[in-house]
GROMACS .gro file of C-alpha atoms in nm:
model
  119
    1UNK     CA    1   3.859   8.806  -3.747
    2UNK     CA    2   4.001   8.662  -3.409
    3UNK     CA    3   3.709   8.507  -3.228
    4UNK     CA    4   3.895   8.411  -2.915
    5UNK     CA    5   3.877   8.584  -2.568
    6UNK     CA    6   4.241   8.589  -2.471
    7UNK     CA    7   4.408   8.767  -2.196
    8UNK     CA    8   4.453   9.084  -2.398
    9UNK     CA    9   4.083   9.136  -2.378
   10UNK     CA   10   4.054   9.081  -2.010
   11UNK     CA   11   4.076   9.320  -1.702
   12UNK     CA   12   4.275   9.106  -1.468
   13UNK     CA   13   4.449   9.355  -1.220
   14UNK     CA   14   4.298   9.542  -0.918
   15UNK     CA   15   4.445   9.861  -1.067
   16UNK     CA   16   4.259   9.808  -1.404
   17UNK     CA   17   3.921   9.773  -1.225
   18UNK     CA   18   3.996  10.066  -0.990
   19UNK     CA   19   4.089  10.313  -1.270
   20UNK     CA   20   3.768  10.225  -1.450
   21UNK     CA   21   3.558  10.256  -1.128
   22UNK     CA   22   3.734  10.579  -1.058
   23UNK     CA   23   3.583  10.742  -1.357
   24UNK     CA   24   3.238  10.640  -1.278
   25UNK     CA   25   3.100  10.683  -1.641
   26UNK     CA   26   2.813  10.442  -1.575
   27UNK     CA   27   2.520  10.329  -1.786
   28UNK     CA   28   2.270  10.080  -1.660
   29UNK     CA   29   1.970   9.884  -1.740
   30UNK     CA   30   1.755   9.635  -1.550
   31UNK     CA   31   1.991   9.342  -1.541
   32UNK     CA   32   2.333   9.496  -1.598
   33UNK     CA   33   2.543   9.804  -1.513
   34UNK     CA   34   2.826   9.896  -1.738
   35UNK     CA   35   3.138  10.104  -1.623
   36UNK     CA   36   3.369  10.234  -1.909
   37UNK     CA   37   3.690  10.421  -1.957
   38UNK     CA   38   3.926  10.480  -2.250
   39UNK     CA   39   4.224  10.259  -2.256
   40UNK     CA   40   4.445  10.352  -2.540
   41UNK     CA   41   4.514  10.001  -2.648
   42UNK     CA   42   4.335   9.985  -2.982
   43UNK     CA   43   4.095   9.690  -2.860
   44UNK     CA   44   3.835   9.676  -2.583
   45UNK     CA   45   3.881   9.485  -2.264
   46UNK     CA   46   3.627   9.341  -2.025
   47UNK     CA   47   3.591   9.297  -1.665
   48UNK     CA   48   3.314   9.118  -1.484
   49UNK     CA   49   3.153   9.169  -1.132
   50UNK     CA   50   2.887   8.909  -1.012
   51UNK     CA   51   2.856   8.932  -0.636
   52UNK     CA   52   2.730   8.645  -0.412
   53UNK     CA   53   2.454   8.883  -0.310
   54UNK     CA   54   2.313   8.865  -0.677
   55UNK     CA   55   2.329   8.480  -0.696
   56UNK     CA   56   2.438   8.248  -0.409
   57UNK     CA   57   2.499   7.943  -0.610
   58UNK     CA   58   2.847   7.948  -0.791
   59UNK     CA   59   2.706   7.768  -1.100
   60UNK     CA   60   2.445   8.060  -1.130
   61UNK     CA   61   2.727   8.316  -1.123
   62UNK     CA   62   2.922   8.130  -1.361
   63UNK     CA   63   2.643   8.103  -1.610
   64UNK     CA   64   2.605   8.478  -1.600
   65UNK     CA   65   2.981   8.551  -1.653
   66UNK     CA   66   2.994   8.299  -1.953
   67UNK     CA   67   2.686   8.448  -2.108
   68UNK     CA   68   2.832   8.807  -2.084
   69UNK     CA   69   3.177   8.698  -2.207
   70UNK     CA   70   3.029   8.509  -2.504
   71UNK     CA   71   2.844   8.833  -2.597
   72UNK     CA   72   3.164   9.022  -2.561
   73UNK     CA   73   3.362   8.766  -2.766
   74UNK     CA   74   3.108   8.796  -3.064
   75UNK     CA   75   3.104   9.178  -3.053
   76UNK     CA   76   3.447   9.284  -2.954
   77UNK     CA   77   3.521   9.395  -3.322
   78UNK     CA   78   3.248   9.663  -3.300
   79UNK     CA   79   3.334   9.789  -2.963
   80UNK     CA   80   3.544  10.111  -2.912
   81UNK     CA   81   3.879  10.062  -2.760
   82UNK     CA   82   3.762  10.101  -2.399
   83UNK     CA   83   3.777   9.917  -2.066
   84UNK     CA   84   3.441   9.795  -1.974
   85UNK     CA   85   3.325   9.644  -1.641
   86UNK     CA   86   3.004   9.479  -1.646
   87UNK     CA   87   2.831   9.460  -1.310
   88UNK     CA   88   2.535   9.224  -1.294
   89UNK     CA   89   2.267   9.359  -1.076
   90UNK     CA   90   1.976   9.096  -1.107
   91UNK     CA   91   2.036   8.729  -1.143
   92UNK     CA   92   1.925   8.597  -1.491
   93UNK     CA   93   1.905   8.252  -1.656
   94UNK     CA   94   1.865   8.117  -1.997
   95UNK     CA   95   1.504   8.253  -2.024
   96UNK     CA   96   1.641   8.622  -1.983
   97UNK     CA   97   1.977   8.592  -2.160
   98UNK     CA   98   1.854   8.738  -2.481
   99UNK     CA   99   1.730   9.045  -2.301
  100UNK     CA  100   2.060   9.084  -2.106
  101UNK     CA  101   2.239   9.052  -2.457
  102UNK     CA  102   2.002   9.335  -2.600
  103UNK     CA  103   2.085   9.542  -2.286
  104UNK     CA  104   2.465   9.496  -2.335
  105UNK     CA  105   2.432   9.601  -2.695
  106UNK     CA  106   2.235   9.920  -2.590
  107UNK     CA  107   2.503  10.006  -2.318
  108UNK     CA  108   2.845   9.916  -2.501
  109UNK     CA  109   2.795   9.942  -2.866
  110UNK     CA  110   2.853  10.293  -3.017
  111UNK     CA  111   2.522  10.299  -3.197
  112UNK     CA  112   2.315  10.176  -2.899
  113UNK     CA  113   2.066  10.403  -2.735
  114UNK     CA  114   2.203  10.676  -2.488
  115UNK     CA  115   1.935  10.641  -2.234
  116UNK     CA  116   2.025  10.597  -1.858
  117UNK     CA  117   1.823  10.394  -1.610
  118UNK     CA  118   1.942  10.286  -1.250
  119UNK     CA  119   1.977   9.936  -1.143
   0.00000   0.00000   0.00000
């Protein structure tokens, strides 16, 4: 199993983000919202949105992105071949990282709960 997070697993272009946002299949929890769209590539891809409004300091935004990327890297083998955009709604630190990882599992994994809540 490949444990890396290479370019093939990233959403990099504006068109990729736009196509996922256009479909608006959104699921959310307290900390994060997840947008998804089928990609037909045979593997999942991840895009991240952490606004300055969520956390003013770059080091906090970078921590949140690293945390989500790490969860994705460890679980990409179990994810369907879709493009996922994770939007962080509420800033979190190490004390809430476990909760965020649980929420990501519920929102992104096929066997996660199908309950919707707004951000």
